[in-house]
Amino acid sequence: MCGIVGIVGREAVAQRLFDGLKRLEYRGYDSAGICTVQNGEFERRRAEGKLENLARELTVEPLYGDVGIAHTRWATHGAPTVDNAHPHIAGPVALVHNGIIENFKPLRDELLADGRKFLSETDSEVVAHLVAREIERGASPTDAVATVLPRLHGAFAIAFLFKDYPDQIIGARMGAPLTVGYGQGENYLGSDALALAPLTQKIAYLEEGDWAVVERDRIQIYDRANQPVTRVIVESGASSARIEKGNYRHYMQKEIFEQPIVVAQTLQSYVRPFEGKVALPDFDFDLSTVNRVTIVACGTSFYAGMVAKYWFEQFARVPVDIDVASEFRYRQPVLEPGGLALFISQSGETADTLAALRHAREEGQVIAVVVNVPTSSMAREADLLLPTHAGPEIGVASTKAFTCQLAVLAALAANLARAKGRMSEEEEREIVAHLQEAPEAMNLALGHDDDIAQHAHLVAPARDVLYLGRGPDYPMALEGALKLKEISYIHAEGYAAGEMKHGPIALIDDLVPVIVLAPSGPLFEKTVSNMQEVRARGGKIILISDAKGLAEAGDGCVATIEMPEVHPLIAPLVYAVPVQLLAYHVAVAKGTDVDQPRNLAKSVTVE
Ligand code: F6R
């Protein structure tokens, strides 16, 4: 995730753009930059790392000009270097971009063939060149943007600045947020209301496909068909203390809905779709020497690790141990040479996990960390740092960080399998193709939000709820139960479906909703047999499956939730969505504090 600010002002803008970036720093902070127009020329300052580095640049070489754009970056394409930092300039156009241009490769090839020179490794720079080319051919900025936008695939929020038209900025959005702000004789663009809070409280959220020409005394918004439209101007009420929820009621809801984008964003760092290869960030040890993986994490991150155990063993045939961090050090685990210890954490600060990491290091393990906060303690202590690009997760219940963890872990398992010589090129290509399908399948799963909200009334009155699954859907059952417990305060348990008959089935009566996760596939029939055993004892079943599975086993369930039919590899990413949404809607129905449930904290820094 990146943050964008733009000002078409009456007076110098650099300091105010910088202040806007500070408010967006939660969105990314591995490089930042500002570009203004002064005397008909672009002036730009960029810096790697935190905003204070950019502040230093601005002190040494101040920026002037009353129109400008600014960006704080969470790197996706290209390392967080100054060259890759935004704004990018191509001839008469400067641009800042949040999101991913999925078809940047063919566009870049086309532009290279046209003789254009690239100065960064980013996907964003192609957009600057496309618009620049139109302007150099004689188009106005508005016509150039209108011509180029339909050529872009993927998710983006973009702000364009034009050297020869210093009275305007153009913003566009598709799949990434962008707001326009209305001031007194000047106007603004920003990733969210928070960025614009000190400048104006009057904002409008652009809708999917919208683009806007922002001038000092007017803002004209167009829809994706290039028709002028008006969007409601609202009082943002944003203060510097809050990160904006946009049009969502809760951060958790927003974060659930962000998942297709952030999973796609995360995958960009771990797969090379055009080559059909998985990839890892640089590290200096030989993965092929790994003879055991020890996974350690807490809570939801632990369940991501449980899913990964299936993948590491299935693909790489490497034995895996897994522990909750609070137990790990105290059972005196045997950690032998050649072991990779893998720590998974959203915050990177969870005290139990951090302590376990340090213990594993003392025991001579190579340390891999899957983490969402790239500046966290765990990130700093990793030999192999595997960032998730979920962006800041504000809701206490982890959602998007979890599915991004799954995406990284699947890619890591495939990398390990390749390094161990246990996966053919063809198998690797298939894995990459299936991973690439995940964001769209998650989008389809999100399309069932309304049905799931309807089913919440079946669960909200319950005192106890069971979740059942087999194989990788067993940890997903555990995760579903955890989500429900923590935000709705209903007692819930996840079980391996086949384990019910060894005791837990005694709990079943007609007051206990039983949520069964059963994608059609190798384990479907066995899971359904276990489900029938529950139903025979009066259990009220909510079956989550695909159309095929529901056709076979949906009869007699109190409710069914249809998922797209997907490859088993990505089923955990897709089935995360309905269990999150169900927990969310039950909590809303019960009126609990969804984003800040009682007794919990986002970052658990005590053991
Ligand atoms: C559940 C949840 C917690 C965290 C756990 C670990 O929704 O958020 O269970 O997963 O506290 O936190 P991290 O991942 O930051 O180490």
Coordinates of C-alpha atoms and ligand atoms in Angstrom, one line a residue:
M1 CA 0.0 0.0 0.0
C2 CA 1.2 3.5 -0.7
G3 CA 0.0 6.9 0.2
I4 CA -0.8 9.7 -2.2
V5 CA -1.3 13.5 -1.7
G6 CA -1.7 16.2 -4.2
I7 CA -2.3 20.0 -3.9
V8 CA -3.2 22.6 -6.5
G9 CA -2.6 25.5 -4.2
R10 CA -2.5 29.3 -3.9
E11 CA 0.9 29.2 -2.0
A12 CA 3.8 26.9 -1.5
V13 CA 2.8 23.3 -1.2
A14 CA 5.9 21.3 -0.2
Q15 CA 5.5 21.5 3.6
R16 CA 1.8 20.7 3.4
L17 CA 2.4 17.7 1.1
F18 CA 5.0 16.5 3.5
D19 CA 2.5 16.8 6.4
G20 CA 0.0 14.8 4.4
L21 CA 2.6 12.1 3.9
K22 CA 3.2 11.9 7.6
R23 CA -0.5 11.1 8.0
L24 CA -0.2 8.3 5.4
E25 CA 3.0 6.8 6.7
Y26 CA 1.1 3.9 8.1
R27 CA 0.5 2.8 4.5
G28 CA 4.1 2.4 3.7
Y29 CA 7.4 3.9 4.6
D30 CA 10.2 2.5 2.6
S31 CA 10.7 5.5 0.4
A32 CA 8.9 8.8 -0.2
G33 CA 9.0 11.7 -2.6
I34 CA 7.5 15.1 -3.6
C35 CA 7.4 16.8 -7.0
T36 CA 6.3 20.3 -7.7
V37 CA 6.3 22.6 -10.8
Q38 CA 8.5 25.7 -10.6
N39 CA 8.9 28.1 -13.4
G40 CA 7.6 25.5 -15.9
E41 CA 10.0 22.7 -14.8
F42 CA 9.5 19.8 -12.5
E43 CA 11.4 19.9 -9.2
R44 CA 11.6 16.6 -7.3
R45 CA 13.0 15.3 -4.0
R46 CA 13.0 11.6 -3.1
A47 CA 14.5 9.6 -0.3
E48 CA 14.8 6.0 0.5
G49 CA 13.5 4.9 3.9
K50 CA 11.4 6.8 6.4
L51 CA 10.0 10.2 5.9
E52 CA 12.6 11.8 8.1
N53 CA 15.1 11.1 5.3
L54 CA 12.9 13.0 2.9
A55 CA 12.6 15.8 5.5
R56 CA 16.4 16.0 5.5
E57 CA 16.5 16.3 1.7
L58 CA 13.9 19.1 1.8
T59 CA 15.9 21.0 4.4
V60 CA 19.1 20.8 2.3
E61 CA 17.3 21.6 -0.9
P62 CA 13.9 23.2 -0.3
L63 CA 11.1 22.8 -2.9
Y64 CA 9.0 25.7 -4.1
G65 CA 6.0 25.8 -6.3
D66 CA 2.2 26.0 -5.6
V67 CA 1.2 22.7 -7.2
G68 CA 2.6 19.3 -6.4
I69 CA 2.1 15.6 -5.7
A70 CA 3.7 13.4 -3.1
H71 CA 3.9 9.7 -2.3
T72 CA 4.9 7.4 0.5
R73 CA 5.7 3.9 -0.8
W74 CA 5.2 0.3 0.2
A75 CA 7.4 -1.3 -2.4
T76 CA 5.8 -3.9 -4.7
H77 CA 7.6 -3.7 -8.0
G78 CA 11.3 -2.9 -7.5
A79 CA 13.3 -2.5 -4.4
P80 CA 12.8 0.5 -2.2
T81 CA 15.6 2.6 -3.7
V82 CA 15.6 6.3 -4.6
D83 CA 15.3 5.4 -8.3
N84 CA 12.1 3.4 -7.6
A85 CA 10.7 6.0 -5.3
H86 CA 7.8 8.0 -6.7
P87 CA 7.0 10.5 -8.2
H88 CA 8.2 9.2 -11.5
I89 CA 8.8 11.6 -14.3
A90 CA 8.5 10.9 -18.1
G91 CA 8.9 14.0 -20.2
P92 CA 6.1 16.4 -19.4
V93 CA 4.4 14.1 -16.9
A94 CA 5.1 13.2 -13.3
L95 CA 3.1 10.6 -11.5
V96 CA 2.5 8.9 -8.1
H97 CA 0.8 5.5 -8.0
N98 CA -0.7 3.2 -5.4
G99 CA -1.5 -0.3 -6.6
I100 CA -0.3 -2.7 -9.2
I101 CA -0.5 -2.4 -13.0
E102 CA -0.8 -6.1 -13.8
N103 CA -0.2 -5.7 -17.5
F104 CA 2.9 -3.5 -17.1
K105 CA 5.2 -6.0 -18.8
P106 CA 3.5 -5.9 -22.3
L107 CA 3.0 -2.1 -21.9
R108 CA 6.7 -1.7 -21.0
D109 CA 7.7 -3.8 -23.9
E110 CA 5.6 -1.7 -26.2
L111 CA 7.1 1.5 -24.9
L112 CA 10.7 0.1 -25.1
A113 CA 10.1 -0.8 -28.7
D114 CA 8.9 2.8 -29.2
G115 CA 12.4 3.9 -27.9
R116 CA 11.3 5.1 -24.5
K117 CA 13.8 4.8 -21.7
F118 CA 12.9 3.6 -18.2
L119 CA 14.7 4.8 -15.1
S120 CA 13.1 2.5 -12.5
E121 CA 12.0 -1.1 -12.1
T122 CA 8.4 -0.1 -11.1
D123 CA 5.2 -0.9 -12.9
S124 CA 4.1 2.7 -12.3
E125 CA 6.6 4.3 -14.6
V126 CA 4.9 2.7 -17.7
V127 CA 1.8 4.8 -16.9
A128 CA 3.8 8.0 -16.9
H129 CA 5.3 7.1 -20.2
L130 CA 2.0 6.2 -21.8
V131 CA 0.5 9.5 -20.8
A132 CA 3.6 11.4 -21.8
R133 CA 3.5 9.8 -25.2
E134 CA 0.0 11.0 -25.7
I135 CA 0.8 14.5 -24.7
E136 CA 3.9 14.6 -26.9
R137 CA 1.6 13.5 -29.8
G138 CA -0.5 16.6 -29.1
A139 CA -3.2 15.5 -26.7
S140 CA -4.3 17.6 -23.7
P141 CA -3.7 16.1 -20.3
T142 CA -7.3 15.3 -20.0
D143 CA -7.5 13.5 -23.3
A144 CA -4.2 11.7 -22.6
V145 CA -5.4 10.3 -19.3
A146 CA -8.7 9.4 -20.8
T147 CA -6.9 7.4 -23.5
V148 CA -4.5 5.7 -21.2
L149 CA -6.7 4.6 -18.3
P150 CA -8.6 1.9 -20.2
R151 CA -5.3 0.3 -21.1
L152 CA -4.4 -0.3 -17.5
H153 CA -5.2 -3.6 -15.8
G154 CA -5.0 -4.1 -12.1
A155 CA -5.5 -1.9 -9.1
F156 CA -4.5 1.7 -8.9
A157 CA -4.9 5.1 -7.5
I158 CA -2.8 7.6 -9.5
A159 CA -2.1 11.3 -9.4
F160 CA -0.6 13.0 -12.5
L161 CA 1.2 16.4 -12.6
F162 CA 1.9 18.2 -15.8
K163 CA 4.9 20.4 -16.4
D164 CA 3.2 22.6 -19.0
Y165 CA -0.2 22.7 -17.2
P166 CA 0.6 23.9 -13.6
D167 CA -3.0 24.7 -12.8
Q168 CA -4.2 21.1 -12.5
I169 CA -3.6 17.6 -11.2
I170 CA -5.5 14.6 -12.5
G171 CA -6.3 11.7 -10.2
A172 CA -7.7 8.3 -11.1
R173 CA -8.8 5.2 -9.2
M174 CA -9.6 1.6 -9.8
G175 CA -9.4 -0.9 -6.9
A176 CA -7.4 1.5 -4.7
P177 CA -8.8 4.4 -2.8
L178 CA -8.6 8.0 -3.7
T179 CA -10.4 11.1 -2.4
V180 CA -10.7 14.6 -3.6
G181 CA -10.7 17.5 -1.1
Y182 CA -12.4 20.9 -1.5
G183 CA -10.6 24.0 -0.1
Q184 CA -10.8 27.7 -0.3
G185 CA -9.3 28.7 -3.7
E186 CA -7.3 25.5 -3.8
N187 CA -8.2 21.8 -4.0
Y188 CA -6.6 18.4 -3.1
L189 CA -6.2 14.7 -3.7
G190 CA -5.4 12.1 -1.2
S191 CA -5.4 8.4 -0.5
D192 CA -7.7 9.0 2.4
A193 CA -9.4 11.6 4.4
L194 CA -6.8 11.4 7.1
A195 CA -4.1 12.7 4.7
L196 CA -6.3 15.7 3.9
A197 CA -7.6 16.3 7.4
P198 CA -5.5 19.5 8.1
L199 CA -6.3 20.9 4.7
T200 CA -10.1 20.3 4.4
Q201 CA -12.9 18.3 5.9
K202 CA -14.9 18.6 2.7
I203 CA -14.1 15.5 0.7
A204 CA -15.6 13.2 -1.9
Y205 CA -14.6 9.5 -2.3
L206 CA -14.0 8.6 -5.9
E207 CA -15.8 5.5 -7.1
E208 CA -14.3 2.6 -9.0
G209 CA -13.1 3.8 -12.4
D210 CA -13.5 7.5 -11.6
W211 CA -11.0 10.0 -12.5
A212 CA -10.9 13.7 -11.6
V213 CA -9.4 16.9 -12.9
V214 CA -8.5 18.9 -9.9
E215 CA -8.0 22.7 -10.4
R216 CA -7.7 25.6 -7.9
D217 CA -11.4 26.5 -8.1
R218 CA -13.1 23.4 -9.4
I219 CA -12.9 19.6 -9.4
Q220 CA -14.5 17.8 -12.3
I221 CA -15.0 14.1 -11.8
Y222 CA -15.6 11.6 -14.7
D223 CA -16.7 8.0 -14.5
R224 CA -15.1 5.1 -16.3
A225 CA -17.1 5.9 -19.4
N226 CA -15.5 9.4 -19.3
Q227 CA -18.9 10.9 -18.5
P228 CA -18.9 13.9 -16.1
V229 CA -20.4 12.8 -12.7
T230 CA -20.9 14.3 -9.3
R231 CA -20.0 12.4 -6.1
V232 CA -21.3 13.3 -2.7
I233 CA -19.2 15.7 -0.8
V234 CA -19.0 14.7 2.9
E235 CA -17.6 16.1 6.1
S236 CA -14.7 13.8 6.7
G237 CA -14.5 14.3 10.4
A238 CA -11.0 12.8 10.1
S239 CA -8.5 13.8 12.7
S240 CA -4.8 13.1 12.8
A241 CA -5.4 10.4 15.4
R242 CA -7.4 8.1 13.1
I243 CA -6.8 6.0 10.0
E244 CA -9.8 6.3 7.7
K245 CA -12.4 3.5 7.2
G246 CA -13.6 4.9 3.9
N247 CA -17.1 3.8 3.2
Y248 CA -16.9 0.8 5.5
R249 CA -18.5 0.5 8.9
H250 CA -15.6 -1.2 10.6
Y251 CA -11.9 -1.5 9.9
M252 CA -12.3 -5.3 10.0
Q253 CA -14.9 -5.1 7.3
K254 CA -12.7 -2.9 5.2
E255 CA -9.7 -5.2 5.7
I256 CA -11.7 -8.3 4.8
F257 CA -12.7 -6.5 1.5
E258 CA -9.2 -5.4 0.8
Q259 CA -7.9 -9.0 0.7
P260 CA -8.0 -9.6 -3.1
I261 CA -5.9 -6.5 -3.6
V262 CA -3.4 -7.0 -0.9
V263 CA -3.0 -10.7 -1.7
A264 CA -2.3 -9.8 -5.3
Q265 CA 0.1 -7.2 -4.1
T266 CA 1.8 -9.7 -1.9
L267 CA 2.0 -12.3 -4.6
Q268 CA 3.8 -9.8 -6.9
S269 CA 6.8 -10.2 -4.7
Y270 CA 6.8 -14.0 -4.7
V271 CA 5.8 -15.1 -8.1
R272 CA 6.9 -14.3 -11.6
P273 CA 3.7 -15.1 -13.5
F274 CA 5.2 -14.5 -17.0
E275 CA 8.0 -17.0 -16.3
G276 CA 5.8 -19.4 -14.3
K277 CA 8.3 -19.2 -11.4
V278 CA 8.1 -18.6 -7.7
A279 CA 10.6 -16.2 -6.2
L280 CA 12.0 -15.1 -2.9
P281 CA 13.8 -12.0 -1.7
D282 CA 17.6 -12.2 -1.7
F283 CA 19.1 -14.2 1.1
D284 CA 22.5 -15.8 1.6
F285 CA 22.0 -19.4 2.5
D286 CA 21.2 -22.5 0.4
L287 CA 17.6 -23.6 0.8
S288 CA 18.4 -27.0 -0.5
T289 CA 20.3 -27.7 2.8
V290 CA 17.2 -27.4 4.9
N291 CA 16.3 -30.7 6.4
R292 CA 13.6 -29.7 8.8
V293 CA 11.3 -26.7 9.2
T294 CA 10.1 -25.6 12.7
I295 CA 7.2 -23.2 12.5
V296 CA 6.4 -21.0 15.5
A297 CA 3.6 -18.3 15.8
C298 CA 0.6 -17.3 17.9
G299 CA -3.1 -17.1 17.2
T300 CA -4.2 -16.5 13.6
S301 CA -0.6 -16.5 12.5
F302 CA -0.2 -19.9 14.0
Y303 CA -3.1 -21.2 12.0
A304 CA -1.5 -19.9 8.8
G305 CA 1.6 -21.9 9.9
M306 CA -0.6 -25.0 10.4
V307 CA -1.9 -24.7 6.8
A308 CA 1.7 -24.2 5.6
K309 CA 2.8 -27.5 7.3
Y310 CA 0.6 -29.4 4.8
W311 CA 2.2 -27.5 1.9
F312 CA 5.8 -27.9 3.1
E313 CA 5.4 -31.7 3.6
Q314 CA 3.3 -32.2 0.4
F315 CA 5.5 -30.2 -2.0
A316 CA 9.0 -30.2 -0.5
R317 CA 8.8 -33.5 1.5
V318 CA 10.5 -31.8 4.4
P319 CA 9.4 -32.7 7.9
V320 CA 7.7 -29.9 9.8
D321 CA 7.3 -29.2 13.5
I322 CA 4.9 -26.6 14.6
D323 CA 4.3 -24.9 18.0
V324 CA 2.5 -22.0 19.5
A325 CA 5.2 -19.6 20.5
S326 CA 4.2 -19.6 24.2
E327 CA 4.9 -23.3 24.4
F328 CA 7.9 -23.6 22.1
R329 CA 10.8 -22.7 24.4
Y330 CA 9.4 -24.5 27.3
R331 CA 9.3 -28.0 25.8
Q332 CA 13.0 -28.0 25.1
P333 CA 12.6 -28.6 21.4
V334 CA 15.3 -30.6 19.6
L335 CA 16.7 -28.1 17.0
E336 CA 19.4 -29.7 14.9
P337 CA 21.8 -28.3 12.3
G338 CA 20.1 -27.8 8.9
G339 CA 16.9 -26.6 10.5
L340 CA 15.0 -23.6 9.2
A341 CA 12.9 -21.9 12.0
L342 CA 10.0 -20.0 10.5
F343 CA 8.2 -17.3 12.5
I344 CA 4.9 -15.9 11.4
S345 CA 3.6 -12.6 12.7
Q346 CA 1.5 -9.7 11.6
S347 CA 3.0 -7.2 13.9
G348 CA 6.5 -8.6 14.1
E349 CA 6.5 -7.6 17.8
T350 CA 4.6 -10.4 19.5
A351 CA 6.7 -11.1 22.6
D352 CA 6.2 -14.9 22.7
T353 CA 7.2 -15.3 19.0
L354 CA 10.1 -12.9 19.3
A355 CA 11.4 -14.8 22.3
A356 CA 11.0 -18.1 20.5
L357 CA 12.9 -16.6 17.5
R358 CA 15.8 -15.6 19.7
H359 CA 15.8 -19.0 21.3
A360 CA 15.9 -20.7 17.9
R361 CA 18.8 -18.4 16.8
E362 CA 20.8 -19.4 19.9
E363 CA 20.2 -23.0 18.9
G364 CA 21.8 -22.5 15.6
Q365 CA 18.7 -22.4 13.4
V366 CA 18.4 -20.2 10.2
I367 CA 15.7 -17.7 10.9
A368 CA 12.9 -17.0 8.4
V369 CA 10.2 -14.5 9.3
V370 CA 6.9 -13.9 7.5
V371 CA 5.8 -10.5 8.8
N372 CA 3.5 -7.6 7.9
V373 CA 5.4 -4.7 9.6
P374 CA 8.7 -4.5 7.8
T375 CA 10.3 -2.3 10.4
S376 CA 9.4 -4.6 13.3
S377 CA 11.8 -6.4 15.6
M378 CA 11.2 -9.8 14.0
A379 CA 11.9 -8.3 10.5
R380 CA 15.2 -6.9 11.8
E381 CA 16.3 -10.2 13.2
A382 CA 15.5 -12.3 10.2
D383 CA 18.0 -14.1 8.0
L384 CA 15.3 -14.5 5.4
L385 CA 12.7 -11.7 5.6
L386 CA 9.4 -12.5 3.9
P387 CA 7.2 -9.5 4.0
T388 CA 3.4 -9.7 3.6
H389 CA 2.1 -6.6 1.8
A390 CA -1.2 -6.4 3.6
G391 CA -0.8 -2.8 4.6
P392 CA -1.6 -1.6 8.1
E393 CA -4.2 -3.8 9.9
I394 CA -6.2 -1.8 12.3
G395 CA -9.0 -4.2 13.3
V396 CA -7.8 -6.3 16.2
A397 CA -9.0 -9.5 14.6
S398 CA -6.5 -10.4 11.9
T399 CA -7.9 -10.9 8.5
K400 CA -6.0 -9.6 5.5
A401 CA -2.6 -10.3 7.2
F402 CA -3.7 -13.9 7.5
T403 CA -4.5 -14.5 3.8
C404 CA -1.3 -12.6 2.8
Q405 CA 0.7 -14.9 5.2
L406 CA -0.9 -17.9 3.4
A407 CA 0.1 -16.5 0.0
V408 CA 3.7 -16.1 1.1
L409 CA 3.8 -19.5 2.8
A410 CA 2.5 -21.2 -0.3
A411 CA 5.3 -19.5 -2.4
L412 CA 7.9 -20.4 0.2
A413 CA 6.8 -24.1 0.2
A414 CA 7.1 -24.1 -3.6
N415 CA 10.6 -22.4 -3.4
L416 CA 11.7 -25.0 -0.9
A417 CA 10.4 -27.8 -3.1
R418 CA 12.3 -26.4 -6.1
A419 CA 15.5 -26.0 -4.1
K420 CA 15.2 -29.6 -2.9
G421 CA 14.6 -30.9 -6.5
R422 CA 11.1 -32.2 -5.6
M423 CA 9.1 -30.1 -8.0
S424 CA 9.2 -30.1 -11.8
E425 CA 9.1 -26.9 -13.8
E426 CA 5.6 -27.9 -15.0
E427 CA 4.5 -28.3 -11.4
E428 CA 6.0 -24.9 -10.4
R429 CA 4.2 -23.3 -13.4
E430 CA 0.9 -24.8 -12.2
I431 CA 1.4 -23.6 -8.6
V432 CA 2.1 -20.1 -9.9
A433 CA -1.0 -20.2 -12.1
H434 CA -3.2 -21.3 -9.2
L435 CA -1.8 -18.7 -6.8
Q436 CA -2.5 -16.1 -9.4
E437 CA -6.1 -17.2 -9.4
A438 CA -6.5 -16.6 -5.7
P439 CA -7.4 -12.8 -5.7
E440 CA -10.2 -13.2 -8.2
A441 CA -11.6 -16.3 -6.4
M442 CA -11.5 -14.3 -3.1
N443 CA -13.4 -11.5 -4.9
L444 CA -16.1 -14.1 -5.9
A445 CA -16.2 -15.3 -2.3
L446 CA -16.7 -11.6 -1.1
G447 CA -19.7 -11.5 -3.5
H448 CA -21.6 -13.7 -1.0
D449 CA -21.4 -11.1 1.8
D450 CA -25.2 -10.5 1.7
D451 CA -26.0 -14.3 2.0
I452 CA -23.6 -14.6 4.9
A453 CA -25.1 -11.6 6.7
Q454 CA -28.4 -13.4 6.4
H455 CA -27.1 -16.6 8.0
A456 CA -25.6 -14.7 10.9
H457 CA -28.9 -14.9 12.7
L458 CA -28.5 -18.7 12.9
V459 CA -25.3 -18.3 14.8
A460 CA -25.8 -15.1 16.9
P461 CA -28.1 -16.7 19.5
A462 CA -25.8 -19.8 20.0
R463 CA -23.8 -20.3 23.2
D464 CA -21.4 -22.8 21.5
V465 CA -20.5 -23.2 17.8
L466 CA -18.3 -25.9 16.2
Y467 CA -16.3 -25.6 13.0
L468 CA -15.2 -28.7 11.2
G469 CA -12.7 -29.3 8.4
R470 CA -10.1 -31.8 7.2
G471 CA -6.6 -31.4 5.8
P472 CA -5.8 -27.7 5.4
D473 CA -9.4 -26.9 6.1
Y474 CA -8.9 -28.1 9.7
P475 CA -6.7 -25.1 10.6
M476 CA -9.3 -23.0 8.7
A477 CA -11.9 -24.4 11.1
L478 CA -9.7 -23.4 14.0
E479 CA -9.3 -19.9 12.5
G480 CA -13.1 -19.6 11.9
A481 CA -13.7 -20.5 15.6
L482 CA -11.0 -18.0 16.8
K483 CA -12.6 -15.2 14.7
L484 CA -16.0 -15.9 16.1
K485 CA -14.7 -16.2 19.7
E486 CA -12.7 -13.0 19.7
I487 CA -15.2 -10.6 18.2
S488 CA -18.6 -12.1 19.1
Y489 CA -17.7 -13.6 22.4
I490 CA -19.4 -16.9 21.5
H491 CA -17.6 -20.0 22.6
A492 CA -16.4 -21.8 19.5
E493 CA -14.2 -24.7 18.7
G494 CA -12.5 -26.0 15.6
Y495 CA -12.1 -29.7 15.1
A496 CA -10.6 -32.0 12.6
A497 CA -13.8 -33.4 11.2
G498 CA -12.7 -37.0 11.6
E499 CA -11.9 -36.5 15.3
M500 CA -15.5 -35.7 16.2
K501 CA -16.4 -39.3 16.9
H502 CA -13.6 -39.6 19.4
G503 CA -15.4 -37.3 21.9
P504 CA -16.6 -33.9 20.8
I505 CA -19.7 -35.4 19.1
A506 CA -21.1 -35.6 22.6
L507 CA -21.5 -31.8 22.5
I508 CA -24.0 -32.0 19.6
D509 CA -27.6 -31.1 20.1
D510 CA -30.0 -28.9 18.2
L511 CA -28.7 -25.7 19.9
V512 CA -25.2 -26.1 18.5
P513 CA -24.6 -24.7 15.0
V514 CA -21.9 -26.7 13.2
I515 CA -20.0 -24.9 10.4
V516 CA -18.5 -27.4 7.9
L517 CA -15.8 -26.3 5.5
A518 CA -15.7 -28.8 2.7
P519 CA -14.5 -27.7 -0.7
S520 CA -15.0 -30.5 -3.3
G521 CA -11.8 -32.3 -3.7
P522 CA -9.8 -35.3 -2.3
L523 CA -11.2 -34.9 1.3
F524 CA -14.7 -34.0 0.4
E525 CA -16.4 -37.3 0.8
K526 CA -14.8 -38.1 4.2
T527 CA -15.7 -34.7 5.5
V528 CA -19.3 -35.1 4.4
S529 CA -19.5 -38.5 6.1
N530 CA -18.4 -36.8 9.4
M531 CA -20.9 -34.1 8.7
Q532 CA -23.7 -36.7 8.3
E533 CA -22.7 -38.2 11.7
V534 CA -23.3 -34.8 13.2
R535 CA -26.5 -34.2 11.4
A536 CA -27.8 -37.6 12.6
R537 CA -27.5 -36.3 16.1
G538 CA -29.5 -33.2 15.5
G539 CA -26.6 -30.8 14.7
K540 CA -27.6 -27.7 12.7
I541 CA -25.2 -27.6 9.8
I542 CA -24.1 -24.6 7.8
L543 CA -22.1 -26.1 4.9
I544 CA -19.5 -24.0 3.1
S545 CA -18.6 -25.6 -0.2
D546 CA -18.6 -25.0 -4.0
A547 CA -21.6 -25.6 -6.3
K548 CA -20.6 -29.2 -6.9
G549 CA -20.2 -29.9 -3.1
L550 CA -23.4 -28.2 -2.3
A551 CA -25.3 -30.1 -5.0
E552 CA -24.0 -33.4 -3.4
A553 CA -24.3 -32.6 0.3
G554 CA -26.3 -29.4 0.8
D555 CA -29.7 -31.1 1.4
G556 CA -30.8 -31.0 5.0
C557 CA -28.4 -28.2 6.0
V558 CA -29.9 -25.2 7.8
A559 CA -27.9 -23.0 5.4
T560 CA -25.3 -23.3 2.7
I561 CA -22.6 -20.8 1.6
E562 CA -21.4 -21.2 -2.0
M563 CA -17.7 -20.6 -2.8
P564 CA -16.1 -20.7 -6.2
E565 CA -14.7 -24.1 -7.2
V566 CA -10.9 -23.7 -6.7
H567 CA -7.7 -25.7 -6.7
P568 CA -7.1 -27.2 -3.2
L569 CA -3.9 -25.1 -2.9
I570 CA -5.8 -21.9 -2.8
A571 CA -8.9 -23.2 -1.0
P572 CA -7.6 -21.9 2.4
L573 CA -7.2 -18.4 1.0
V574 CA -10.7 -18.4 -0.4
Y575 CA -12.5 -20.2 2.5
A576 CA -10.9 -17.6 4.9
V577 CA -13.4 -15.1 3.5
P578 CA -16.7 -16.7 4.5
V579 CA -15.4 -17.6 8.0
Q580 CA -14.3 -14.0 8.5
L581 CA -17.5 -12.6 7.1
L582 CA -19.6 -14.9 9.3
A583 CA -17.8 -13.9 12.4
Y584 CA -18.1 -10.2 11.4
H585 CA -21.8 -10.3 10.8
V586 CA -22.5 -12.3 14.0
A587 CA -20.5 -9.7 15.9
V588 CA -22.5 -6.9 14.2
A589 CA -25.7 -8.7 15.0
K590 CA -24.7 -9.0 18.7
G591 CA -23.6 -5.3 18.8
T592 CA -20.1 -6.0 20.0
D593 CA -17.1 -3.8 19.4
V594 CA -15.9 -5.4 16.2
D595 CA -12.6 -3.5 15.8
Q596 CA -11.6 -3.4 19.5
P597 CA -13.0 -6.5 21.1
R598 CA -12.8 -6.7 24.9
N599 CA -9.6 -7.8 26.6
L600 CA -7.6 -7.9 23.3
A601 CA -4.9 -5.8 21.9
K602 CA -3.5 -5.6 18.3
S603 CA 0.2 -6.1 19.3
V604 CA 0.8 -8.5 22.2
T605 CA 4.1 -7.4 23.6
V606 CA 4.0 -9.3 26.9
E607 CA 4.7 -13.0 27.3
Ligands
F6R1 C1 -6.5 -13.1 16.0 C2 -5.3 -12.3 16.2 C3 -4.3 -12.8 17.1 C4 -2.9 -12.6 16.4 C5 -1.8 -13.1 17.5 C6 -0.5 -13.0 16.8 O1 -7.4 -12.5 15.1 O2 -5.2 -11.2 15.6 O3 -4.5 -14.1 17.4 O4 -2.9 -13.4 15.3 O5 -1.9 -12.2 18.6 O6 -0.1 -11.7 16.5 P1 1.0 -11.4 15.4 O7 0.6 -12.1 14.1 O8 1.1 -9.9 15.3 O9 2.2 -12.0 16.0

